[in-house]
Coordinates of C-alpha atoms and ligand atoms in Angstrom, one line a residue:
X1 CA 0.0 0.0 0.0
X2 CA 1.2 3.4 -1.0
X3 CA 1.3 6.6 1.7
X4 CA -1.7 7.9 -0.6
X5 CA -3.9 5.0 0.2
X6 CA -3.6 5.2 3.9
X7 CA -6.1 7.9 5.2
X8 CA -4.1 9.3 8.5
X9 CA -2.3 13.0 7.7
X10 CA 1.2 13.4 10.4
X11 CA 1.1 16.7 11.6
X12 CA 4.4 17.8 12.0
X13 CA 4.1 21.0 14.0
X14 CA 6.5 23.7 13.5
X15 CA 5.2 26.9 16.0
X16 CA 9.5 26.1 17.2
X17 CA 11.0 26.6 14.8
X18 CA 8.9 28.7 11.6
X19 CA 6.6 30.4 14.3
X20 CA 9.5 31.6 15.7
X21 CA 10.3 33.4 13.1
X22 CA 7.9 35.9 13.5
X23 CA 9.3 38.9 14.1
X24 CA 9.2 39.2 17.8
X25 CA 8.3 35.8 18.8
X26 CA 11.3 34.5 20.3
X27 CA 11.0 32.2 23.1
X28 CA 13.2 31.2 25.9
X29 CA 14.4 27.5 26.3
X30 CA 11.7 27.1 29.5
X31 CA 8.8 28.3 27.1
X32 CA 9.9 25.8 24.5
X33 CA 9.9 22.8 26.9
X34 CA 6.7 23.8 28.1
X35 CA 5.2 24.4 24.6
X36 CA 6.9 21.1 23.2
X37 CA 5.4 19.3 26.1
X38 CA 2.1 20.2 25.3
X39 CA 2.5 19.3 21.7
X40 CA 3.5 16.2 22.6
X41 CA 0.4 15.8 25.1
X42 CA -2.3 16.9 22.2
X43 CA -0.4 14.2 20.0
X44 CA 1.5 15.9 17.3
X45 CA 3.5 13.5 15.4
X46 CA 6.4 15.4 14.4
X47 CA 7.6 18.6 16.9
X48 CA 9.9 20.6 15.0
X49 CA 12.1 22.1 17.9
X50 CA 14.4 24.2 16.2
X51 CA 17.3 24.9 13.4
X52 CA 20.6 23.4 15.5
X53 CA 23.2 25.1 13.4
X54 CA 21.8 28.6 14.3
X55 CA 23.0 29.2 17.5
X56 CA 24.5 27.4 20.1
X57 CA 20.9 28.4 22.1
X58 CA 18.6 26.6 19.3
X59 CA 21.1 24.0 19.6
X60 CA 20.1 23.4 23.1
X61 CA 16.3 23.8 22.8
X62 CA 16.5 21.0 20.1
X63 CA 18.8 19.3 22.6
X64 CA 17.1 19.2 25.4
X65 CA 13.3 18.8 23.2
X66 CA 14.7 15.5 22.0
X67 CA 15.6 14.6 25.9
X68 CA 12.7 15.5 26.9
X69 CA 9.4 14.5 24.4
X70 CA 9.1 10.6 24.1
X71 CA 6.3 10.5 22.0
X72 CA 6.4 12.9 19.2
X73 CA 9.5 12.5 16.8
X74 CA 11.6 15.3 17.8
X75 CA 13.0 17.3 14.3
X76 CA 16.2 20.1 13.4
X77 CA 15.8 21.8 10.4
X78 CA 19.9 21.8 8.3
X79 CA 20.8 23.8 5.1
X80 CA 21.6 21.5 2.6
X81 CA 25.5 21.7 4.1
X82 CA 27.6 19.2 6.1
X83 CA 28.1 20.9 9.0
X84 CA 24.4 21.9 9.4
X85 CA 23.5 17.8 8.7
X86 CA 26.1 17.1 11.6
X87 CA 25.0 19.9 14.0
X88 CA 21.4 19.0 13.8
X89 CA 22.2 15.3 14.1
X90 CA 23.9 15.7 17.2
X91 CA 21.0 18.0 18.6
X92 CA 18.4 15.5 17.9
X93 CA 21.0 12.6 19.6
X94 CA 18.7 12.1 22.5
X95 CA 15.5 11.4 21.1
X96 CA 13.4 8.5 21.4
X97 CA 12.5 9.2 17.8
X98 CA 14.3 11.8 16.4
X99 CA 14.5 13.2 12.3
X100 CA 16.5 15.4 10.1
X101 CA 15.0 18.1 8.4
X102 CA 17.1 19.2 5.3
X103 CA 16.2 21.6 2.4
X104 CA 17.7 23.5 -0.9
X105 CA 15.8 25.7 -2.8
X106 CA 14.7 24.7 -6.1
X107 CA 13.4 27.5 -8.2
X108 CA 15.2 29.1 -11.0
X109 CA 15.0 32.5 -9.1
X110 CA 16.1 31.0 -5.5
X111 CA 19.0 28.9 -7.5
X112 CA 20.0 31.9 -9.6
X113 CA 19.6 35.0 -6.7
X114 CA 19.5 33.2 -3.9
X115 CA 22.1 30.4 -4.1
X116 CA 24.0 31.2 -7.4
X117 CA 23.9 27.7 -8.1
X118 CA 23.4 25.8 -11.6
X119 CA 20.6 23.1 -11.2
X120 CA 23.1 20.6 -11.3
X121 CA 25.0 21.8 -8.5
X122 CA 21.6 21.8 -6.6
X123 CA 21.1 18.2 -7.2
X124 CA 23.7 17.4 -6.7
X125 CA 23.9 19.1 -3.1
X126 CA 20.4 17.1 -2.9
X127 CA 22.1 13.9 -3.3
X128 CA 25.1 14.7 -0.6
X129 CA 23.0 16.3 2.2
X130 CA 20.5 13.3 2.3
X131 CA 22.8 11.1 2.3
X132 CA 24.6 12.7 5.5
X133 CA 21.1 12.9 6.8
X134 CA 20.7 9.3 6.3
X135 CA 24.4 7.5 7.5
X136 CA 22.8 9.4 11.3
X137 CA 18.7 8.6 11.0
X138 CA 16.4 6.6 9.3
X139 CA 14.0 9.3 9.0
X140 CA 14.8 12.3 7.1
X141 CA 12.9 14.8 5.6
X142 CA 13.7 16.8 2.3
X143 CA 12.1 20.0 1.3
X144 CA 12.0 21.8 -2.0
X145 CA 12.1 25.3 -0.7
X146 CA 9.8 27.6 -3.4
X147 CA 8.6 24.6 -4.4
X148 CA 5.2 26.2 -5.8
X149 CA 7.5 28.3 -8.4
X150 CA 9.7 25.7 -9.6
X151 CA 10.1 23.9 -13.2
X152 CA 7.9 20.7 -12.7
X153 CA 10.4 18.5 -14.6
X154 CA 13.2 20.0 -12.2
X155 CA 10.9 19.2 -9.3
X156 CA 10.5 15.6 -10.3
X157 CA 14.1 15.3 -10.9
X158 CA 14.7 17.2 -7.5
X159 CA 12.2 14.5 -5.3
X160 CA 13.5 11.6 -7.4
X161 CA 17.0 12.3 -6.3
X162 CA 16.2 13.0 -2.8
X163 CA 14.0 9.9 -2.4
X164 CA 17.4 7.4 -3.9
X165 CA 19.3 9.3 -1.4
X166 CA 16.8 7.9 1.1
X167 CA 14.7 10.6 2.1
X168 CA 11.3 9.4 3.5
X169 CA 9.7 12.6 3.8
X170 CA 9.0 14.9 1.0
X171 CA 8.2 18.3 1.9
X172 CA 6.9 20.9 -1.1
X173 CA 6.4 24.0 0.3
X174 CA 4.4 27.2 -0.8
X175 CA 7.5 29.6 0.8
X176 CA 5.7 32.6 -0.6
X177 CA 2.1 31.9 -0.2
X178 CA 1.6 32.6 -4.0
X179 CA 0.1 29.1 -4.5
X180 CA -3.9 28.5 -4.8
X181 CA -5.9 25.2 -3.9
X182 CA -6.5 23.9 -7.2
X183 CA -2.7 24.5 -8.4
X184 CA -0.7 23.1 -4.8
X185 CA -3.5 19.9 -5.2
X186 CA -2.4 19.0 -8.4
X187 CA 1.4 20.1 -8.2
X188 CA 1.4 16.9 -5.4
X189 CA -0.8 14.5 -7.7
X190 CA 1.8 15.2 -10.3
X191 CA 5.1 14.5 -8.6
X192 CA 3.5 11.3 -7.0
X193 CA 2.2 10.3 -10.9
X194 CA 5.7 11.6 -12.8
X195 CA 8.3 10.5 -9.8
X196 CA 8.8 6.6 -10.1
X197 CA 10.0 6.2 -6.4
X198 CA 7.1 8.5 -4.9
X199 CA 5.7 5.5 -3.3
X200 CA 8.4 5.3 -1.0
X201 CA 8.1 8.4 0.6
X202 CA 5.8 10.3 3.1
X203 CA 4.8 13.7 1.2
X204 CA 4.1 16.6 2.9
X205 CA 2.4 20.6 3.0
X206 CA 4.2 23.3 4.0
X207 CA 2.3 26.5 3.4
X208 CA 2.6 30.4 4.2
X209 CA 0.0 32.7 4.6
X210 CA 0.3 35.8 2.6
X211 CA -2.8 35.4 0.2
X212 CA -5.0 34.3 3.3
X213 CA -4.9 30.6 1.4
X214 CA -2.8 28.6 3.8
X215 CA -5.1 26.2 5.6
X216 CA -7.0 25.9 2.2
X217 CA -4.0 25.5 0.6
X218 CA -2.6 22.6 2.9
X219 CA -5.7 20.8 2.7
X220 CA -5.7 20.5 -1.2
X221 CA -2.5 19.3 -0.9
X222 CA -3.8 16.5 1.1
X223 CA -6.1 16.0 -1.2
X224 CA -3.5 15.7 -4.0
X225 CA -1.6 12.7 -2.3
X226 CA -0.1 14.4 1.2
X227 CA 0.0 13.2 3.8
X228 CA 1.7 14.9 6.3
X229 CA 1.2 18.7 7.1
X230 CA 3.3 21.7 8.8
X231 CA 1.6 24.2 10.3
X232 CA 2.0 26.2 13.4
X233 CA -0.1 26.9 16.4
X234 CA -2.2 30.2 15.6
X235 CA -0.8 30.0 12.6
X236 CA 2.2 32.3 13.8
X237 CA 5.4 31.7 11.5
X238 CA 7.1 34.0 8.8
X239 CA 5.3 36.9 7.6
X240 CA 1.6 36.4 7.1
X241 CA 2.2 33.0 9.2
X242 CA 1.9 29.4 8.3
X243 CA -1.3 27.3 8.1
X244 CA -2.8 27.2 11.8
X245 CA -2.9 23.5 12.9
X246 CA -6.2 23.9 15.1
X247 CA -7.9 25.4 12.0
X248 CA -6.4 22.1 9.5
X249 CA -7.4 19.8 12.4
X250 CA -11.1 20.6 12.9
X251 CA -11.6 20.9 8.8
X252 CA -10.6 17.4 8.6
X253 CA -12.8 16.6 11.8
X254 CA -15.6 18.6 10.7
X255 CA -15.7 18.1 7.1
X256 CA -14.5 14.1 7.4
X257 CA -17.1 13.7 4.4
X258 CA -15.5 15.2 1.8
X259 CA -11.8 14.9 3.1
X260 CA -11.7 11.3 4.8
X261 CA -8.4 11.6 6.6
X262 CA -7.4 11.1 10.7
X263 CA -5.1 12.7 12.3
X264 CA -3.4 12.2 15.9
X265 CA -4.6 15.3 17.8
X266 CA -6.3 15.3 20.9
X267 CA -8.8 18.7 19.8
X268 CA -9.8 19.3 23.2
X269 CA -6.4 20.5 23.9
X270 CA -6.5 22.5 21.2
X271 CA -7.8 26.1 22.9
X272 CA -5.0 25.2 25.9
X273 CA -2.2 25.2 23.2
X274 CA -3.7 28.3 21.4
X275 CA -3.3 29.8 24.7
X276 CA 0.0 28.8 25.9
X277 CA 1.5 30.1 22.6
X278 CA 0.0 33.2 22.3
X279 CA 1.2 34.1 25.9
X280 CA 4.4 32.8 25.3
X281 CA 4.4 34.9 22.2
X282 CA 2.6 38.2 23.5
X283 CA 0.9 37.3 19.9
X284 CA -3.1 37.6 20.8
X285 CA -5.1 36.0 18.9
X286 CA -7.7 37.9 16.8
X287 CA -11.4 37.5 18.6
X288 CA -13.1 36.6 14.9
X289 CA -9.7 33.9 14.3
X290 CA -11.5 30.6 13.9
X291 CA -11.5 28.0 16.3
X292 CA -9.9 29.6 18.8
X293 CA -11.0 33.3 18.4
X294 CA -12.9 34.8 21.4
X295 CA -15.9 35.1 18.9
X296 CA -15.2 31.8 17.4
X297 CA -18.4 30.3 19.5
X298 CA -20.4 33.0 20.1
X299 CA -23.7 34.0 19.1
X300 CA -25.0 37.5 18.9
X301 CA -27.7 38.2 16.9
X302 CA -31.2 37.5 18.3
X303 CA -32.3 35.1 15.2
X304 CA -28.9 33.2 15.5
X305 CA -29.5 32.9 19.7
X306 CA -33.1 31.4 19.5
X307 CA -32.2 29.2 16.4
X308 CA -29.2 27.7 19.0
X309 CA -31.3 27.5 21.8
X310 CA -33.9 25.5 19.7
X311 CA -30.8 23.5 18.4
X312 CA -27.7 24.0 18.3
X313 CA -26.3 22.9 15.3
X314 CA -28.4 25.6 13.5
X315 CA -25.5 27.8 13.9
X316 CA -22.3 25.1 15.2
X317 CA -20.9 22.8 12.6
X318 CA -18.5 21.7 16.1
X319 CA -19.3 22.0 19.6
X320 CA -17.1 24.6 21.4
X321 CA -16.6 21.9 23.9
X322 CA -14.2 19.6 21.0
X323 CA -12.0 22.3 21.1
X324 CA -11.0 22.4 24.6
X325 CA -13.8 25.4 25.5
X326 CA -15.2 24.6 28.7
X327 CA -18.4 26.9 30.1
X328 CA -17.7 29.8 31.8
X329 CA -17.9 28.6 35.4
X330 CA -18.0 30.2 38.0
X331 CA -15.7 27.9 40.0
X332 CA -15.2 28.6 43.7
X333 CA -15.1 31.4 46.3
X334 CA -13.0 32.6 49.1
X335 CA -14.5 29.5 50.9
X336 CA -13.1 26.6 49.1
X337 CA -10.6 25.0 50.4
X338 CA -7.3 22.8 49.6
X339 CA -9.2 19.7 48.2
X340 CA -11.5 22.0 45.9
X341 CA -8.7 23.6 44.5
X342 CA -6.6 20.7 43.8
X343 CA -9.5 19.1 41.9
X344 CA -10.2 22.1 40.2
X345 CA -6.3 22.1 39.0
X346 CA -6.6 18.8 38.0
X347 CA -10.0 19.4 35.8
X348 CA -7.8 22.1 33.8
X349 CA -5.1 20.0 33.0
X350 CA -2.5 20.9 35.4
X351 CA 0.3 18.7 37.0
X352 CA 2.4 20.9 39.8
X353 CA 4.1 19.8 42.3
X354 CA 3.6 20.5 46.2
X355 CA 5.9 23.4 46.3
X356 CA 3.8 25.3 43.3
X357 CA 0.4 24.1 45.0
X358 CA 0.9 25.7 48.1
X359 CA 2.0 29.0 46.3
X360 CA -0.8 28.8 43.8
X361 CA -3.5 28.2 46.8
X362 CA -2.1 31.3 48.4
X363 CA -2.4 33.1 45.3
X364 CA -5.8 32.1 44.8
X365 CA -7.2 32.7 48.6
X366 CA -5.8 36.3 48.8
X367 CA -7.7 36.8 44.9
X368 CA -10.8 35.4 46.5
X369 CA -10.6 37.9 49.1
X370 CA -10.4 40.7 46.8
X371 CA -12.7 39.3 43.8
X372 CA -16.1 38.5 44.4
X373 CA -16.3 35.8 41.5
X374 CA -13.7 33.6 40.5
X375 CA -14.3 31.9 37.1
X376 CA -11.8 29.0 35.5
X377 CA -9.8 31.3 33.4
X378 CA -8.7 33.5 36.4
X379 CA -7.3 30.5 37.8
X380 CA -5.6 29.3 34.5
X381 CA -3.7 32.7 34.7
X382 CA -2.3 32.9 38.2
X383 CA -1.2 29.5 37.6
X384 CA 0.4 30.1 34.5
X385 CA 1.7 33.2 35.8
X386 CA 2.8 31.6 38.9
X387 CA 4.8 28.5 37.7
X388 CA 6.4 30.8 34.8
X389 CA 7.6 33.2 37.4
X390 CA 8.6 30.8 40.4
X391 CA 12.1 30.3 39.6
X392 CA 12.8 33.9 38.2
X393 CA 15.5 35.7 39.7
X394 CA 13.9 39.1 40.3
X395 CA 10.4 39.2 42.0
X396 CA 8.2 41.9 42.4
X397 CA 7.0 41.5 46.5
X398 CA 5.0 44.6 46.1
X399 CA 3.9 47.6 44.5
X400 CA 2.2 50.8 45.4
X401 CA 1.3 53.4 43.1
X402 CA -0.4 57.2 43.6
X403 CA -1.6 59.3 40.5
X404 CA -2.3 62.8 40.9
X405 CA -4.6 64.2 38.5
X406 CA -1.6 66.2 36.8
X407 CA -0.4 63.1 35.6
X408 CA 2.6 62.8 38.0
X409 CA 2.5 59.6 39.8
X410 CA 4.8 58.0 41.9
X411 CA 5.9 54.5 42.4
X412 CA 6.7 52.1 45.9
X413 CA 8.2 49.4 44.7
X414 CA 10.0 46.4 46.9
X415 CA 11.6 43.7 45.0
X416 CA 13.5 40.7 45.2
X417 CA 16.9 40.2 43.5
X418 CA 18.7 36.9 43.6
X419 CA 16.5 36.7 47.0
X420 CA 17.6 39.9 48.8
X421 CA 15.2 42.7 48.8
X422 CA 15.3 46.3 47.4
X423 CA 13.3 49.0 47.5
X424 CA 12.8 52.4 45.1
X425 CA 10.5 55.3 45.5
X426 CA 10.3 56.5 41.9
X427 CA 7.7 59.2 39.8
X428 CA 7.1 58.6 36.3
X429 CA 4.2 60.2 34.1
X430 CA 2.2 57.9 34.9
X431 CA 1.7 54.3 36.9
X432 CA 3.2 52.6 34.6
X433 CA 5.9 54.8 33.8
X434 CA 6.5 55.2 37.3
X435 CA 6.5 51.1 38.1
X436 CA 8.7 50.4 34.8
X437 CA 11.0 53.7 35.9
X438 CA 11.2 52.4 39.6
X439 CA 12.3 48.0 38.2
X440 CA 14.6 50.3 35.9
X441 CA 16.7 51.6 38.7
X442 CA 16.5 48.4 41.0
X443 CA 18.1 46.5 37.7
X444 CA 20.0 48.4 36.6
X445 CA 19.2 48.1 33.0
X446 CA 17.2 50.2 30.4
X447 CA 15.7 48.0 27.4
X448 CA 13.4 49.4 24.9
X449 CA 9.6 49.0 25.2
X450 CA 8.6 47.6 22.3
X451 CA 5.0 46.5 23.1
X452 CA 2.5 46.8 26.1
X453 CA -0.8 45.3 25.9
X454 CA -3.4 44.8 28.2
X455 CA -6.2 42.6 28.5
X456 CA -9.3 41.8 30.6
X457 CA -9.4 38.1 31.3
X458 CA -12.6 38.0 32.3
X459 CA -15.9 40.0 32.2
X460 CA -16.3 42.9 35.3
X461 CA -14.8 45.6 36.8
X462 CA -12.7 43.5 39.6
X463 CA -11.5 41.3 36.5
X464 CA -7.9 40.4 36.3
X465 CA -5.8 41.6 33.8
X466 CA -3.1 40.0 31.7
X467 CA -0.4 41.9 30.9
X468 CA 2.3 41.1 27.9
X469 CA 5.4 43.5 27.4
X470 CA 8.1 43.2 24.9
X471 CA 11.6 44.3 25.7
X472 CA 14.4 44.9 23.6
X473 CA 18.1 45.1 24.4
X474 CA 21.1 45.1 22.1
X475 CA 19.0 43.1 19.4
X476 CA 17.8 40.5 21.7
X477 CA 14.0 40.7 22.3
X478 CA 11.7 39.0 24.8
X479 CA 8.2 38.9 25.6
X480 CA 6.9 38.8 29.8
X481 CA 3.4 38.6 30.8
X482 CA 1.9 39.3 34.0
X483 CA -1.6 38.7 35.7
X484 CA -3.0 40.7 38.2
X485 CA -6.8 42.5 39.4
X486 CA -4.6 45.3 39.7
X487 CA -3.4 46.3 35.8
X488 CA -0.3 48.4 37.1
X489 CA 0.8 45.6 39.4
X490 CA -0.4 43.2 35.9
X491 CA 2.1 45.2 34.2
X492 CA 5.0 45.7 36.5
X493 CA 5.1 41.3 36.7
X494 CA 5.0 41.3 33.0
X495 CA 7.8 44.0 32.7
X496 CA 9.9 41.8 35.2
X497 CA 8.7 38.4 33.8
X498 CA 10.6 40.0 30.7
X499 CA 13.3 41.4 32.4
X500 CA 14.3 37.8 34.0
X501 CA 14.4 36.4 30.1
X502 CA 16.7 39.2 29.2
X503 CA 19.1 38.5 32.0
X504 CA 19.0 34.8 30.7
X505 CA 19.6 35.7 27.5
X506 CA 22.7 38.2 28.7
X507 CA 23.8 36.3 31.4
X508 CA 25.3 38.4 33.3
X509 CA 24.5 40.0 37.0
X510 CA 21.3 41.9 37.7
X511 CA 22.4 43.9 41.0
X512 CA 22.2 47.3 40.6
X513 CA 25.1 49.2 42.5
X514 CA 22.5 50.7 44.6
X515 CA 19.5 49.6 46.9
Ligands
KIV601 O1 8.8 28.0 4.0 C1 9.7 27.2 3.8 O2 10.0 26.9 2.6 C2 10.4 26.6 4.9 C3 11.4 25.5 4.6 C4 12.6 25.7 5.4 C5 10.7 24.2 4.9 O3 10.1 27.0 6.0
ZN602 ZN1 8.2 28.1 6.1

């Protein structure tokens, strides 16, 4: 039986690696562990962790990935060059299932502009770099980068020559997003028709966003004979993105009667993942986006209300519930105890351990003291914010701010840095100014603001709110978030959450010459 014939599509998820190339996405190595673990949890077949040969920090994310996931096959994406083959090889060492990800472009403007390389040269640099990629793994992956603009015969020649050099994965991606369903279908049907060794490889999507056609895209491809697709959580990934997973998933799911193909994923994670990545990110994710928009399951208008209360699939071709959204409960109040809160961690999904409990717990009783209702996504923040923050090296322990109505405010800010406490009276223009002015001078440090955003996570006036700021220093950007019913104090954790990844990423000392 060929790959066509068999009706499950891999999804090889690539939020790591091409979602990281979003402009401002970068992620430390904690985030990635925590994001590869849940991609590993929803069942993604094929976690692609990183590009080793790019820095000795990518190299350790893919590293410690393969240590780590057991499940999912754990991928490095290598330039058709030696030394990438070899890097990546050794970053992938670890894994319990582990692939090489190699790629050339193959269009005559790449080859020409791009790579001033005759076609010959090309496959020939095909040949060599699967081969590498083969005497480490079994399973390697080729891409045709710009495959949607390149000669077909060169194409066939291209695959042909990368499948006798034993690559079982053949990737042909749309690197522009200039491809359309009809065409990226049929450009698949014909390599597996014109290519003689075609049934002994995998073939697989790849497609970028810029025309809006991705997830379209993708899904022709299947159609045409894929079956494996890349895609990234949200979507996020170069430019306009790359087709968003949750969005291929529930087409397949949804519309199993015109496209009868499986896949792996567990789709009640799905809105968990969305989340995770777009705070990791500071990427929000548009309220109309579907499937895991804020709007994706509601229903406004009065004749679209009674037709769902009649029935539901009037207006729902999914239930909101296969996608991981759970009712707005109201969960507990300042009553519940230890027990109630444990279970409740446990019915969201969360594994922490005793240290992290107790913290959390206090967390949530001094909330419920404040906030009259406590729903399930409060508590998915303050324990997201709480395990991100526990082992960070600078704390905020508290913050008080007064704003005059001339717009001078001042700042009382006590922190924690490497465990001993400092403390700064500050003004600013502004809480915020004043709070980010006052972590300034404890730190010692003055990054650029990049982006501040705010968010209410839930409905009210005493509602918490999330908190994302981006930092930039010397090049190297990061992204903190912060959750609090106090949006200054929100803002102040996210500015240090971001603070902590810089230092990380600068590695040296924090302590400001003063206290
Ligand atoms: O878009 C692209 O062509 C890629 C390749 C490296 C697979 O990301
Ligand atoms: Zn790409």
């Amino acid at each position: 039986m060929s790959h066509r014939d068999d009706n499950r599509v891999r999804i090889f998820d690539t939020t790591l690696r091409d979602g990281e190339q979003s402009p401002g996405a970068s992620m430390t190595l904690e985030e990635k562990l925590r994001i590869a673990e849940m991609l590993e949890t929803m069942g993604v077949d094929i976690i692609e962790a990183g590009f080793a040969i790019a820095s000795n920090g990518d190299f350790d994310c893919v590293n410690k990935i393969a240590k780590q996931v057991k499940n999912s096959t754990v991928c490095s994406l290598a330039r058709a060059a030696l030394g990438d083959i070899d890097r990546a090889a050794e970053a992938i060492k670890p894994a319990a299932s582990g692939r090489i990800h190699t790629f050339i472009a193959t269009s005559p403007l790449h080859m020409k502009v791009k790579l001033q390389m005759e076609p010959d040269a090309v496959i020939d640099a095909i040949h060599q770099s699967v081969s590498r990629a083969r005497g480490y793994v079994d399973d390697v992956e080729w891409s045709a980068e710009d495959a949607t603009r390149t000669d077909m015969d060169f194409l066939y020649r291209a695959v042909d020559t990368a499948i006798k050099a034993g690559a079982t994965t053949i990737n042909l991606p749309d690197t522009v997003g200039y491809t359309t369903p009809e065409e990226y279908g049929k450009m698949f049907s014909d390599v597996i028709e014109n290519v003689a060794n075609a049934d002994q490889a995998i073939f697989s999507t790849h497609c970028h966003n810029d025309l809006g056609l991705a997830v379209a895209n993708s899904l022709a491809g299947v159609m045409g004979g894929a079956r494996q697709i890349e895609c990234t959580i949200n979507g996020i990934g170069e430019r306009a993105g790359n087709a968003a997973m949750e969005e291929v998933v529930m087409a397949l799911r949804t519309r199993a009667d015109v496209m009868p193909f499986a896949t792996n994923i567990v789709t009640t994670d799905i809105l968990r993942a969305s989340k995770l990545v777009s705070t990791v990110t500071g990427f929000s994710v548009q309220n109309n986006k579907a499937i895991v928009g804020a709007n994706a399951f509601a229903h406004e208008s009065g004749i679209h209300q009674d037709g769902m209360l009649k029935n539901a699939e009037t207006y729902e071709i999914m239930t909101p519930e296969s996608v991981g959204v759970t009712k707005t409960t109201l969960v507990m109040g300042k009553l519940s105890g230890r027990a109630a809160f444990a279970d409740k961690l446990q019915e969201l999904g969360y594994e922490v351990g005793d240290n992290a409990f107790q913290d959390c717990f206090k967390r949530f009783k001094e909330l419920a003291d404040r906030k009259k209702t406590i729903y399930d996504e409060d508590i998915i923040a303050l324990v997201d914010d709480e395990v991100a923050t526990a082992s960070y090296r600078l704390q905020v322990i508290s913050l008080n701010t007064h704003t005059s109505s001339d717009g001078t405010s001042v700042a009382d800010l006590t922190m924690t840095i490497d465990g001993e406490e400092r403390k700064t009276l500050v003004y600013g223009s502004g809480p915020m100014d004043a709070a980010f002015n006052g972590i300034k001078q404890l730190v010692d440090f003055s990054p650029k603001l990049v982006l501040f955003q705010v968010h209410a996570i839930t409905q009210g006036t005493d509602a918490q709110a999330e908190c994302t700021v981006r930092l930039e220093e010397e090049g190297r950007m990061v992204n903190g978030q912060g959750a609090h019913e106090d949006t200054v104090t929100a803002a102040a954790r996210a500015y240090v959450a971001a603070a902590n990844k810089l230092l990380v990423k600068r590695g040296k000392s924090p302590l400001a010459a003063t206290g």
